[in-house]
Amino acid sequence: MHDLVEISPKDINKYDKTEVIETGVLEWIPLLRQYVKVIRYYVHQTLRE
């Protein structure tokens, strides 16, 4: 991971913005999946009662 403090505005253009976004999304996907599982479980339990 690049240290944002050390990147000057000129250097930002060197990095592909989509690449940065994709790595961010890939890190979030597992968290989102876990979140969805918890919500589904919670909804399932509430419907049973």
PDB file of C-alpha atoms in Angstrom:
ATOM      1  CA  MET A   1       0.000   0.000   0.000  1.00  0.00           C
ATOM      2  CA  HIS A   2       1.354   3.396  -0.963  1.00  0.00           C
ATOM      3  CA  ASP A   3       1.721   5.987   1.755  1.00  0.00           C
ATOM      4  CA  LEU A   4      -0.668   8.738   0.670  1.00  0.00           C
ATOM      5  CA  VAL A   5       1.415  11.396   2.420  1.00  0.00           C
ATOM      6  CA  GLU A   6       4.407  10.679   0.204  1.00  0.00           C
ATOM      7  CA  ILE A   7       2.451  10.795  -3.069  1.00  0.00           C
ATOM      8  CA  SER A   8       2.499  14.223  -4.672  1.00  0.00           C
ATOM      9  CA  PRO A   9      -0.329  15.337  -7.015  1.00  0.00           C
ATOM     10  CA  LYS A  10       1.924  14.646 -10.021  1.00  0.00           C
ATOM     11  CA  ASP A  11       2.511  11.045  -8.885  1.00  0.00           C
ATOM     12  CA  ILE A  12      -1.201  10.313  -8.465  1.00  0.00           C
ATOM     13  CA  ASN A  13      -1.643  10.280 -12.240  1.00  0.00           C
ATOM     14  CA  LYS A  14       0.908   7.460 -12.482  1.00  0.00           C
ATOM     15  CA  TYR A  15      -1.360   5.116 -10.539  1.00  0.00           C
ATOM     16  CA  ASP A  16      -4.428   3.731 -12.256  1.00  0.00           C
ATOM     17  CA  LYS A  17      -7.412   5.014 -10.288  1.00  0.00           C
ATOM     18  CA  THR A  18      -9.528   1.973 -11.190  1.00  0.00           C
ATOM     19  CA  GLU A  19      -6.798  -0.279  -9.801  1.00  0.00           C
ATOM     20  CA  VAL A  20      -6.907   1.544  -6.471  1.00  0.00           C
ATOM     21  CA  ILE A  21     -10.720   1.282  -6.376  1.00  0.00           C
ATOM     22  CA  GLU A  22     -10.639  -2.431  -7.222  1.00  0.00           C
ATOM     23  CA  THR A  23      -8.201  -3.276  -4.422  1.00  0.00           C
ATOM     24  CA  GLY A  24     -10.453  -1.358  -2.031  1.00  0.00           C
ATOM     25  CA  VAL A  25     -13.503  -3.283  -3.240  1.00  0.00           C
ATOM     26  CA  LEU A  26     -11.712  -6.627  -2.972  1.00  0.00           C
ATOM     27  CA  GLU A  27     -10.893  -5.873   0.663  1.00  0.00           C
ATOM     28  CA  TRP A  28     -14.532  -4.985   1.389  1.00  0.00           C
ATOM     29  CA  ILE A  29     -16.161  -7.991  -0.317  1.00  0.00           C
ATOM     30  CA  PRO A  30     -15.388 -10.506   2.494  1.00  0.00           C
ATOM     31  CA  LEU A  31     -16.693  -8.025   5.090  1.00  0.00           C
ATOM     32  CA  LEU A  32     -19.876  -7.439   3.110  1.00  0.00           C
ATOM     33  CA  ARG A  33     -20.455 -11.188   2.731  1.00  0.00           C
ATOM     34  CA  GLN A  34     -20.073 -11.665   6.474  1.00  0.00           C
ATOM     35  CA  TYR A  35     -22.432  -8.738   7.076  1.00  0.00           C
ATOM     36  CA  VAL A  36     -25.056 -10.251   4.752  1.00  0.00           C
ATOM     37  CA  LYS A  37     -24.792 -13.617   6.534  1.00  0.00           C
ATOM     38  CA  VAL A  38     -25.410 -11.978   9.898  1.00  0.00           C
ATOM     39  CA  ILE A  39     -28.406 -10.035   8.593  1.00  0.00           C
ATOM     40  CA  ARG A  40     -29.923 -13.129   6.945  1.00  0.00           C
ATOM     41  CA  TYR A  41     -29.496 -15.086  10.161  1.00  0.00           C
ATOM     42  CA  TYR A  42     -31.049 -12.274  12.200  1.00  0.00           C
ATOM     43  CA  VAL A  43     -34.012 -11.953   9.818  1.00  0.00           C
ATOM     44  CA  HIS A  44     -34.500 -15.715   9.831  1.00  0.00           C
ATOM     45  CA  GLN A  45     -34.575 -15.792  13.626  1.00  0.00           C
ATOM     46  CA  THR A  46     -37.035 -12.888  13.797  1.00  0.00           C
ATOM     47  CA  LEU A  47     -39.381 -14.517  11.295  1.00  0.00           C
ATOM     48  CA  ARG A  48     -39.439 -17.721  13.351  1.00  0.00           C
ATOM     49  CA  GLU A  49     -40.692 -15.975  16.502  1.00  0.00           C
TER      50      GLU A  49
END
